[in-house]
mmCIF file of N, CA and C in Angstrom:
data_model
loop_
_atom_site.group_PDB
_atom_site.id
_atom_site.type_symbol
_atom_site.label_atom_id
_atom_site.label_comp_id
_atom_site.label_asym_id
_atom_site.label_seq_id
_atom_site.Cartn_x
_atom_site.Cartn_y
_atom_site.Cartn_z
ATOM 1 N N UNK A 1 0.846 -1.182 0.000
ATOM 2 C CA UNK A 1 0.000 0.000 0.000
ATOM 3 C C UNK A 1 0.890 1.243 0.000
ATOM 4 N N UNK A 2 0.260 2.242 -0.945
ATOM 5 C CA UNK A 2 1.236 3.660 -1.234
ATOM 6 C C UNK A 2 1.103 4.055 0.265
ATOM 7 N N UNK A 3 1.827 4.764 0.912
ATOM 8 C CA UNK A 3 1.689 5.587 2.298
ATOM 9 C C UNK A 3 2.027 6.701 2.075
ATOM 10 N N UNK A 4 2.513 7.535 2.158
ATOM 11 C CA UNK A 4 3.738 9.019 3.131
ATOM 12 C C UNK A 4 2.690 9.791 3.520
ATOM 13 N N UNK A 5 2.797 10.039 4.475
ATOM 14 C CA UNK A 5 2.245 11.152 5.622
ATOM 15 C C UNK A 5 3.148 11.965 5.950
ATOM 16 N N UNK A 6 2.932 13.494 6.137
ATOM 17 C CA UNK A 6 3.404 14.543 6.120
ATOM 18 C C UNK A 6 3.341 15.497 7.683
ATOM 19 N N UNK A 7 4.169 15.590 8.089
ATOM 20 C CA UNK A 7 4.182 16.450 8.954
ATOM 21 C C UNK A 7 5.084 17.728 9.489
ATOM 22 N N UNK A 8 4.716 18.947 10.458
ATOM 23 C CA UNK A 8 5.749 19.399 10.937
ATOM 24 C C UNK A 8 5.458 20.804 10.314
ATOM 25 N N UNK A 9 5.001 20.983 9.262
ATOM 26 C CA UNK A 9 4.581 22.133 8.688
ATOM 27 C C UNK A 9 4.171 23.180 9.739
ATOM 28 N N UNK A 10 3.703 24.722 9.182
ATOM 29 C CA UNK A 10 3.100 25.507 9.701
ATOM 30 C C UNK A 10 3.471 27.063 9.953
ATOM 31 N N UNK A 11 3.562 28.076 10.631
ATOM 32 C CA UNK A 11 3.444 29.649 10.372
ATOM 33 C C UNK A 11 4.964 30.022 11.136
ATOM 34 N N UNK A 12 5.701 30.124 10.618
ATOM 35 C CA UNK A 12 7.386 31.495 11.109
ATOM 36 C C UNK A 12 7.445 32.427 10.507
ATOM 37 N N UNK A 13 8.048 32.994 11.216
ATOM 38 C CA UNK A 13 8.501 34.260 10.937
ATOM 39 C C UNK A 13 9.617 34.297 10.829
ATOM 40 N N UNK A 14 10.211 34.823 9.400
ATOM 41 C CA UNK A 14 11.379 34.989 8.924
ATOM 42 C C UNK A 14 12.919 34.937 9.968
ATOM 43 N N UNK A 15 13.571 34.080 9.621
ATOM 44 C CA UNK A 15 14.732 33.877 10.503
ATOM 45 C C UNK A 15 14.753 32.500 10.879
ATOM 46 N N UNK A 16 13.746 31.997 10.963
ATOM 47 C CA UNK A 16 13.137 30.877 12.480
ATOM 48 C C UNK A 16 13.305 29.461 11.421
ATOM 49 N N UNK A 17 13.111 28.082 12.030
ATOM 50 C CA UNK A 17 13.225 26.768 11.992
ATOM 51 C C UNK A 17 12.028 25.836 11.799
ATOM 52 N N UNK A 18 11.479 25.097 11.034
ATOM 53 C CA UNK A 18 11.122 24.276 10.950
ATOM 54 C C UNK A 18 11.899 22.802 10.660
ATOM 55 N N UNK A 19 10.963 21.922 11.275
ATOM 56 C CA UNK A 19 11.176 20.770 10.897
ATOM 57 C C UNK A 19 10.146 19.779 10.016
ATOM 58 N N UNK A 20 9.854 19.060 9.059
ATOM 59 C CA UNK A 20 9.209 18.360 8.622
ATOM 60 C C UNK A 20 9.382 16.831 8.372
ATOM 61 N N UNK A 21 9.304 15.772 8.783
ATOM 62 C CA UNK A 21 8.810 14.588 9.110
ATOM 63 C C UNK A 21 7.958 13.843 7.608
ATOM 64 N N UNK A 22 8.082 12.848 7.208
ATOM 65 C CA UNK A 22 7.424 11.849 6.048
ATOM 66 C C UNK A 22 7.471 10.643 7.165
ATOM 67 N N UNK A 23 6.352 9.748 6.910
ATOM 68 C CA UNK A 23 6.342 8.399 7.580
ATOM 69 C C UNK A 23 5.888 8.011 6.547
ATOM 70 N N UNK A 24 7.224 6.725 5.576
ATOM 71 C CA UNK A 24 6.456 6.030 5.040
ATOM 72 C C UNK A 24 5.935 4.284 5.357
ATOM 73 N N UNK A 25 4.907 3.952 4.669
ATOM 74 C CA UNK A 25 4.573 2.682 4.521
ATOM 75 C C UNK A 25 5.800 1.915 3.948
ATOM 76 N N UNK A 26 6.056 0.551 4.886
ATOM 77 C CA UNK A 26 7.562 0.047 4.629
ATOM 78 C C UNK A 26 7.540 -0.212 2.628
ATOM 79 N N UNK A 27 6.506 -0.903 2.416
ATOM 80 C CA UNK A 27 6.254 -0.915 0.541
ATOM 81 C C UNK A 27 6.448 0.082 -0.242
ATOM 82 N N UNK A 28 6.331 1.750 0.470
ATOM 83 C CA UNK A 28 6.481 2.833 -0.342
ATOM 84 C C UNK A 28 7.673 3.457 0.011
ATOM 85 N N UNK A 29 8.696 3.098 1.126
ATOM 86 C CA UNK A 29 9.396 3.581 1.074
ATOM 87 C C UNK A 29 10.756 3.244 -0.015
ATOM 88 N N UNK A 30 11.416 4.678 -0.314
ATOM 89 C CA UNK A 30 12.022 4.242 -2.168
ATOM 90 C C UNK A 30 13.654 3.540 -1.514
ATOM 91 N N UNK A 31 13.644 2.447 -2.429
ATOM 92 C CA UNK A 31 14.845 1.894 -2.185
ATOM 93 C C UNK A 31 16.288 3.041 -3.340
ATOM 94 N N UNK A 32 15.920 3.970 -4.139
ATOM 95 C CA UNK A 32 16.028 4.524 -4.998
ATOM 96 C C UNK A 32 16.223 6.198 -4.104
ATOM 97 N N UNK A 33 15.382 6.898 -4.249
ATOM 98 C CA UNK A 33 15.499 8.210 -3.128
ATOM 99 C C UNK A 33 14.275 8.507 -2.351
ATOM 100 N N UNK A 34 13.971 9.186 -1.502
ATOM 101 C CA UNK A 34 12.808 10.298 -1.087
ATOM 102 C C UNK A 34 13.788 11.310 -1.368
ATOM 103 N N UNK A 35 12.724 12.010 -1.599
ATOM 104 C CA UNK A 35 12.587 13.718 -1.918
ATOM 105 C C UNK A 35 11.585 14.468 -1.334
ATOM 106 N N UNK A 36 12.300 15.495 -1.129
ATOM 107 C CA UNK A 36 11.106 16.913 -0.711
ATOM 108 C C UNK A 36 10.522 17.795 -2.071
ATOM 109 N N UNK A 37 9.939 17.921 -2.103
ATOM 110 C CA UNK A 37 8.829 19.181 -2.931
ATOM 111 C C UNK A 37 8.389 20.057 -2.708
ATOM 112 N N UNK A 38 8.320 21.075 -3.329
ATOM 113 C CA UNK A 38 7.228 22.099 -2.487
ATOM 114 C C UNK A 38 6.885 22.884 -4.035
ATOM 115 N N UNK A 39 5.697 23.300 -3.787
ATOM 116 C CA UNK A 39 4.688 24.291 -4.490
ATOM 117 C C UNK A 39 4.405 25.253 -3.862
ATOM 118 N N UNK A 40 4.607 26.431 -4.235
ATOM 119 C CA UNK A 40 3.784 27.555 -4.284
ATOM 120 C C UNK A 40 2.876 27.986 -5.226
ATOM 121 N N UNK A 41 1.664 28.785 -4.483
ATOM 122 C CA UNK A 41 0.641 29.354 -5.707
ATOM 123 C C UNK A 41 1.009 29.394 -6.558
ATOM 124 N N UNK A 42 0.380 29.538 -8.126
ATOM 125 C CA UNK A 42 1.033 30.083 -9.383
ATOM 126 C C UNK A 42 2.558 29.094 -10.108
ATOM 127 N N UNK A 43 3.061 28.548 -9.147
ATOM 128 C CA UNK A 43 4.083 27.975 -9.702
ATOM 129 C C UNK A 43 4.649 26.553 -9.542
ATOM 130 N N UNK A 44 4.909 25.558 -10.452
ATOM 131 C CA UNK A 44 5.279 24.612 -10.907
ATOM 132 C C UNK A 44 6.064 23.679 -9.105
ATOM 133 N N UNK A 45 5.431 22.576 -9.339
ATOM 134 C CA UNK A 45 6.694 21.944 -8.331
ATOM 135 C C UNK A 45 7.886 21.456 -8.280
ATOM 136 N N UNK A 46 8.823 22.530 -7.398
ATOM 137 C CA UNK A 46 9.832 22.174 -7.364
ATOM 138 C C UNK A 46 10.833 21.428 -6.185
ATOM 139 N N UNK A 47 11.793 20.809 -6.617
ATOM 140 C CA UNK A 47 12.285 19.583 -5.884
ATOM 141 C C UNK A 47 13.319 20.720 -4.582
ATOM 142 N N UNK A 48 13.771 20.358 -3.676
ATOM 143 C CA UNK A 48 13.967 20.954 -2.437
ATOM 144 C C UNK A 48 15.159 20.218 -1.788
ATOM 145 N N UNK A 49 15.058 18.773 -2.085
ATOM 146 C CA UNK A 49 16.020 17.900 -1.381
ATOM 147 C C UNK A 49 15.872 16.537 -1.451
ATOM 148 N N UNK A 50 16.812 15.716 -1.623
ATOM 149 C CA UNK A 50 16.508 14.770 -2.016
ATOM 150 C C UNK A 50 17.834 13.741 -0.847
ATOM 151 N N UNK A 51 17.180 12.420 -0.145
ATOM 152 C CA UNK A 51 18.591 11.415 0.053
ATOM 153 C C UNK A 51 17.910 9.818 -0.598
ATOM 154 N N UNK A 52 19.145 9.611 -0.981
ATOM 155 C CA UNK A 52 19.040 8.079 -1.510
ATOM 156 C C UNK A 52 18.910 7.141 -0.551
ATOM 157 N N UNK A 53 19.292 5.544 -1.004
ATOM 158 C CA UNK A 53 19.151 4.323 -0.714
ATOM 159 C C UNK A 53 21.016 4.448 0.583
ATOM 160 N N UNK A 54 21.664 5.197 -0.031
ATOM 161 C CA UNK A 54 23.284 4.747 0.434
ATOM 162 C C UNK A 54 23.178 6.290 1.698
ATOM 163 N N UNK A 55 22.073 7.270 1.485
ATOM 164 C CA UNK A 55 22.821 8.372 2.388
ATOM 165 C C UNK A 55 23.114 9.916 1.817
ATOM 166 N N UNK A 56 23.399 9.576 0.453
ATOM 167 C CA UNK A 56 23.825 10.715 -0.597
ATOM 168 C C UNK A 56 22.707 11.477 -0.560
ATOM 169 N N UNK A 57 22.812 12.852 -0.790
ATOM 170 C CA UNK A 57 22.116 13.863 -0.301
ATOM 171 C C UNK A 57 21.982 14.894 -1.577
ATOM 172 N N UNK A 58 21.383 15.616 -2.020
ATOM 173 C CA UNK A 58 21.637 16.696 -2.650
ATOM 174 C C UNK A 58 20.222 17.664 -2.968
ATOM 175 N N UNK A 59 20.450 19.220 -2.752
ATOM 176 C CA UNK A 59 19.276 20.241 -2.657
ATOM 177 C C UNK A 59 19.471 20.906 -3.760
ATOM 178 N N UNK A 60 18.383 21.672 -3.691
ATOM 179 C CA UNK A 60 18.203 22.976 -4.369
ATOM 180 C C UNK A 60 18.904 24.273 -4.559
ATOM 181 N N UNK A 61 19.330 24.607 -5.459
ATOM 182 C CA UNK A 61 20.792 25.748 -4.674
ATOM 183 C C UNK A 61 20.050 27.046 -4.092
ATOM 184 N N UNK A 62 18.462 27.242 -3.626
ATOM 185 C CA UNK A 62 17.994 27.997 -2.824
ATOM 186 C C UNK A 62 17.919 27.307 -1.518
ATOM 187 N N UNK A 63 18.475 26.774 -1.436
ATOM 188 C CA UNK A 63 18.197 25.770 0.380
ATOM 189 C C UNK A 63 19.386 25.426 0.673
ATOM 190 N N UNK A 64 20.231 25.095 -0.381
ATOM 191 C CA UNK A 64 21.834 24.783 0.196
ATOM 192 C C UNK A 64 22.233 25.747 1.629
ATOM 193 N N UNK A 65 22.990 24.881 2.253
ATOM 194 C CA UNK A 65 22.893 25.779 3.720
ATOM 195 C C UNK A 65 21.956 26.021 4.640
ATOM 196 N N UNK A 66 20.810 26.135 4.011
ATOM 197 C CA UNK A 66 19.759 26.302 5.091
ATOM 198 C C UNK A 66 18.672 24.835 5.830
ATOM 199 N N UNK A 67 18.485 24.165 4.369
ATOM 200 C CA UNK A 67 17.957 23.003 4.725
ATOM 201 C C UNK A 67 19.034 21.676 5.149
ATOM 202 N N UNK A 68 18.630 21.034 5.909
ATOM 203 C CA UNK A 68 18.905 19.729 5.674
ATOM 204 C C UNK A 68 18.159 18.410 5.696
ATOM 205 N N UNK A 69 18.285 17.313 4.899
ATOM 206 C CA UNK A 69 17.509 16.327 4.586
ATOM 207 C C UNK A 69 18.027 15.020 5.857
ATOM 208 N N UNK A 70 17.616 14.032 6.232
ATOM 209 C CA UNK A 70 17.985 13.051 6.787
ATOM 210 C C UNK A 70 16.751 12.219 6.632
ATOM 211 N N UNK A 71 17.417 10.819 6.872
ATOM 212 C CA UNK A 71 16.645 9.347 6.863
ATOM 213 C C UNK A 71 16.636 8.117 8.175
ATOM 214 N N UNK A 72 15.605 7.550 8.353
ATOM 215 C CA UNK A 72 15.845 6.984 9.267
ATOM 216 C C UNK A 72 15.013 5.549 8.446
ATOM 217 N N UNK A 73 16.503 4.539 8.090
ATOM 218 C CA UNK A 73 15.765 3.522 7.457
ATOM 219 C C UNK A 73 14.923 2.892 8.137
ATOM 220 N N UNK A 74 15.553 2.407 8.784
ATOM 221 C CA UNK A 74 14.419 1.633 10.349
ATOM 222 C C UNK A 74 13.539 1.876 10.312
ATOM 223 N N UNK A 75 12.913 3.215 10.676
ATOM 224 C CA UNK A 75 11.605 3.712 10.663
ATOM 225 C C UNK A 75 11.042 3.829 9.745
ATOM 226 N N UNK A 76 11.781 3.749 8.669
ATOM 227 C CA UNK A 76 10.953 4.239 7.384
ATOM 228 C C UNK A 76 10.571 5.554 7.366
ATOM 229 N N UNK A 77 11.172 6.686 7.619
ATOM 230 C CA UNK A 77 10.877 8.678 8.086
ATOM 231 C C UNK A 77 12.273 8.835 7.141
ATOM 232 N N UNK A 78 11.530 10.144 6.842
ATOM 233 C CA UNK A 78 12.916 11.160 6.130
ATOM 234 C C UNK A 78 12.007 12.530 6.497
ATOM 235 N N UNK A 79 13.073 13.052 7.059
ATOM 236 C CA UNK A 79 13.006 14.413 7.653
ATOM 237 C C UNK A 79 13.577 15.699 6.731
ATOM 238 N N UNK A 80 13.070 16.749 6.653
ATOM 239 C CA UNK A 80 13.457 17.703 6.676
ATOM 240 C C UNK A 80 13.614 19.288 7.509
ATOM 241 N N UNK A 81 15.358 19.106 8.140
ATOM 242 C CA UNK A 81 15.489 20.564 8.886
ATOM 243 C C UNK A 81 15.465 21.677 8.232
ATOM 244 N N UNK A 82 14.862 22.909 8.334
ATOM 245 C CA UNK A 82 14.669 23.915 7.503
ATOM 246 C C UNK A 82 14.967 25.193 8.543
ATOM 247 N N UNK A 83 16.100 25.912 8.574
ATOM 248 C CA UNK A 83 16.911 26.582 9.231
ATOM 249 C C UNK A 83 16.688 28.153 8.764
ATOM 250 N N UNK A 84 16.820 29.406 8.847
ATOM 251 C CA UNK A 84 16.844 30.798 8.144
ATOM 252 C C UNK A 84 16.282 30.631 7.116
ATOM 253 N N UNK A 85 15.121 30.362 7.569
ATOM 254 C CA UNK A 85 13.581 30.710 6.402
ATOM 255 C C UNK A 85 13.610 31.790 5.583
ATOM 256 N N UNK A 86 12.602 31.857 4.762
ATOM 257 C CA UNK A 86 12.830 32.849 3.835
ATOM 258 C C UNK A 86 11.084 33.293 3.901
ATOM 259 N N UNK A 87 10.387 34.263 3.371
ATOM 260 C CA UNK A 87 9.420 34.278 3.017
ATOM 261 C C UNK A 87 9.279 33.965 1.516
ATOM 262 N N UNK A 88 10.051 33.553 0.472
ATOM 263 C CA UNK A 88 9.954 32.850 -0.541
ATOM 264 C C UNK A 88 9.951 31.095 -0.456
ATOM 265 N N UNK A 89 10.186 31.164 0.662
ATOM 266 C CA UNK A 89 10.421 29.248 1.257
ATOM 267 C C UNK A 89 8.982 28.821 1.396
ATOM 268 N N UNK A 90 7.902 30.038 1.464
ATOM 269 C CA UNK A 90 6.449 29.542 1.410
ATOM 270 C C UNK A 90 5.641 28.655 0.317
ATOM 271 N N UNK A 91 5.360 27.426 1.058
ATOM 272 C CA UNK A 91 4.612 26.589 0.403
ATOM 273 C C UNK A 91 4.432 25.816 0.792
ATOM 274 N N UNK A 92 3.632 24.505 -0.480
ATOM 275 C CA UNK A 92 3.064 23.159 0.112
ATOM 276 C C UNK A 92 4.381 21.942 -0.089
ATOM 277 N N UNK A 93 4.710 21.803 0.941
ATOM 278 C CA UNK A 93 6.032 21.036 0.895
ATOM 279 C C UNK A 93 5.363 19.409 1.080
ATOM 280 N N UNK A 94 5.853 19.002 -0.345
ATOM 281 C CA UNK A 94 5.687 17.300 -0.057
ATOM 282 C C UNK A 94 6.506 16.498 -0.160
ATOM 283 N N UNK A 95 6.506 15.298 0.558
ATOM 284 C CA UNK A 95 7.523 14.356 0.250
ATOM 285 C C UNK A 95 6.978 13.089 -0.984
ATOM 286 N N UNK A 96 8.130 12.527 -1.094
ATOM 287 C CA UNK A 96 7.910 12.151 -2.295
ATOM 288 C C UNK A 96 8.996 10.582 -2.513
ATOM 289 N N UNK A 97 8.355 9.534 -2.622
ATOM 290 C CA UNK A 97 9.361 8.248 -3.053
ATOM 291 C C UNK A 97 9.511 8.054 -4.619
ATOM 292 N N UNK A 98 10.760 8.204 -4.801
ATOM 293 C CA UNK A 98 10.485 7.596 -6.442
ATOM 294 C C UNK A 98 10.309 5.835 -6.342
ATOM 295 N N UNK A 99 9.591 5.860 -7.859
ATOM 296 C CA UNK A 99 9.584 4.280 -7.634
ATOM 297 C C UNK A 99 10.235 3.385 -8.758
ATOM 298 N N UNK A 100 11.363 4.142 -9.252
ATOM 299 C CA UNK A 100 12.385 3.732 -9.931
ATOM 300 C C UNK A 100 13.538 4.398 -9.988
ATOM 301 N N UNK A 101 14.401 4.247 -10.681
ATOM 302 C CA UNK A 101 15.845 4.607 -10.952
ATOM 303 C C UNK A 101 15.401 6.385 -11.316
ATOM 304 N N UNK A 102 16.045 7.786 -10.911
ATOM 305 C CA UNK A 102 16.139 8.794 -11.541
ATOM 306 C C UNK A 102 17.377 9.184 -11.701
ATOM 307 N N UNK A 103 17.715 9.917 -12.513
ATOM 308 C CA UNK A 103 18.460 10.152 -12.594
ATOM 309 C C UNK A 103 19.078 11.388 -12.070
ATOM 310 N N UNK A 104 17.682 12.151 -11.674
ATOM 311 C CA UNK A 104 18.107 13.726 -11.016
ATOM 312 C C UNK A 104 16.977 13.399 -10.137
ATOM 313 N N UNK A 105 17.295 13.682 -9.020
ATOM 314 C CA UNK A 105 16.332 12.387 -7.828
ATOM 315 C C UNK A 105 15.340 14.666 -7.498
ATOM 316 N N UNK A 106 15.943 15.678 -7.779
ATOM 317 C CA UNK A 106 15.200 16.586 -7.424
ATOM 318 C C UNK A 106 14.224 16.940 -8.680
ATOM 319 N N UNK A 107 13.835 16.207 -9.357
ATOM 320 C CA UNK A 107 12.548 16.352 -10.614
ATOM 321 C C UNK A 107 11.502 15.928 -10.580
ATOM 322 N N UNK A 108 10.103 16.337 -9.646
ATOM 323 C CA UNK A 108 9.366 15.517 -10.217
ATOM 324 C C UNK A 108 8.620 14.655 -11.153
ATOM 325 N N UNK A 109 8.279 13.208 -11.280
ATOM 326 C CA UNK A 109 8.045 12.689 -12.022
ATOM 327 C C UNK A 109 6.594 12.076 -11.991
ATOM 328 N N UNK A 110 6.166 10.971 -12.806
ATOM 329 C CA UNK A 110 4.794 10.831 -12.831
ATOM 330 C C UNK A 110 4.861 9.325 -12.031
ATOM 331 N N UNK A 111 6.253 9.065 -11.885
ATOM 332 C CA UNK A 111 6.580 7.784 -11.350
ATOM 333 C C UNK A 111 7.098 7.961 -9.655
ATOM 334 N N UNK A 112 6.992 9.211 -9.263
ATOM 335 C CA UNK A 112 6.793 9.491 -7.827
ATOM 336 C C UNK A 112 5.780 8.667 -6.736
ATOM 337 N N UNK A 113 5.969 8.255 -5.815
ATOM 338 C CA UNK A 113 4.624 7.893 -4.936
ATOM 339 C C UNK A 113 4.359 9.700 -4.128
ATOM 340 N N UNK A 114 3.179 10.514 -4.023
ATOM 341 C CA UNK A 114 3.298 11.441 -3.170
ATOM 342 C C UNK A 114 2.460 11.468 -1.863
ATOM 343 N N UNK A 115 2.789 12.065 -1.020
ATOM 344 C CA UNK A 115 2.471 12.466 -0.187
ATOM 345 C C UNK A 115 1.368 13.428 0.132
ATOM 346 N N UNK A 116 0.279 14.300 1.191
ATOM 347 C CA UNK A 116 -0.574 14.584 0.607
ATOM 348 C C UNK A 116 -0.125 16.085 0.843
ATOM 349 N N UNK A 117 1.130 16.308 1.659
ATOM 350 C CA UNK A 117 1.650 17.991 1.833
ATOM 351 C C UNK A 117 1.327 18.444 2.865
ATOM 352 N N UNK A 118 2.340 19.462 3.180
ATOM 353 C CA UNK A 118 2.322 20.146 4.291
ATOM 354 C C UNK A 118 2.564 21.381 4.524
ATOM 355 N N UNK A 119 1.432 22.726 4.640
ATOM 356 C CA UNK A 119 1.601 24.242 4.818
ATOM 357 C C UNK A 119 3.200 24.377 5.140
ATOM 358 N N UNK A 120 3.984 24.823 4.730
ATOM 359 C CA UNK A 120 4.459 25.702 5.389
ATOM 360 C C UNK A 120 4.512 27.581 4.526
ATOM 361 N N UNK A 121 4.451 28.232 5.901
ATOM 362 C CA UNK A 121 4.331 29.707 5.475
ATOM 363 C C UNK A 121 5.383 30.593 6.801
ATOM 364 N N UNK A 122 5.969 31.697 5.518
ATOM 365 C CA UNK A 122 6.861 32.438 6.021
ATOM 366 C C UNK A 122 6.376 33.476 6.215
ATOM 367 N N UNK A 123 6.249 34.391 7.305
ATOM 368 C CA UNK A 123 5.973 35.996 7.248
ATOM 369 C C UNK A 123 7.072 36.780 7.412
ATOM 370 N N UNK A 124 7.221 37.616 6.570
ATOM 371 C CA UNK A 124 8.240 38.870 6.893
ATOM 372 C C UNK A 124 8.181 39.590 8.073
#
């Protein structure tokens, strides 16, 4: 059964920390990567952060530094720390399993399992 559940989202004010949380179903979790997503109004979804099967890591060069991604195989969770927010960092942040080989693990695809998202919003 597809799973990821989303959590951790919700309202800062510029400067400040979030954390966000995925729990997946052991079947949906990607032996391949999870990834983060996020949407804002008006614009296309874009990839945020991504770790593989081995640990390997790689973001967005608007989050480099600020975010960080981690995994907890065991549990089947991949987290995201989100450090000196932005009020452009506003959106619906989802996680995301691929369910095959990508090759740029921050693209969404149609071969994603998703998640159903999670507010987050920045105020100046």
């Amino acid at each position: 059964q597809v799973r990821l559940v989303e959590s951790g989202g919700g309202s800062v004010a510029a400067g400040g920390s979030l954390r966000l949380s995925c729990a997946a179903s052991r079947a949906t979790y990607s032996k391949y990567c999870m990834g983060w997503f996020r949407q804002a109004p008006g614009k296309e979804r874009e990839g945020v952060a991504f770790i593989d099967s081995v640990g390997s890591t790689g973001y967005a060069d608007s989050v480099k530094g600020r975010f960080t991604v981690s995994q907890d195989n065991a549990k089947n969770t991949v987290s995201l720390q989100m450090t000196s927010l932005k009020p452009e960092d506003t959106a619906m942040y989802y996680c995301a399993a691929a369910s095959r080989f990508e090759p740029d693990c921050l693209v969404p695809t149609k071969d994603h399992n998703w998640g159903q998202g999670t507010q987050v919003t920045v105020s100046s």
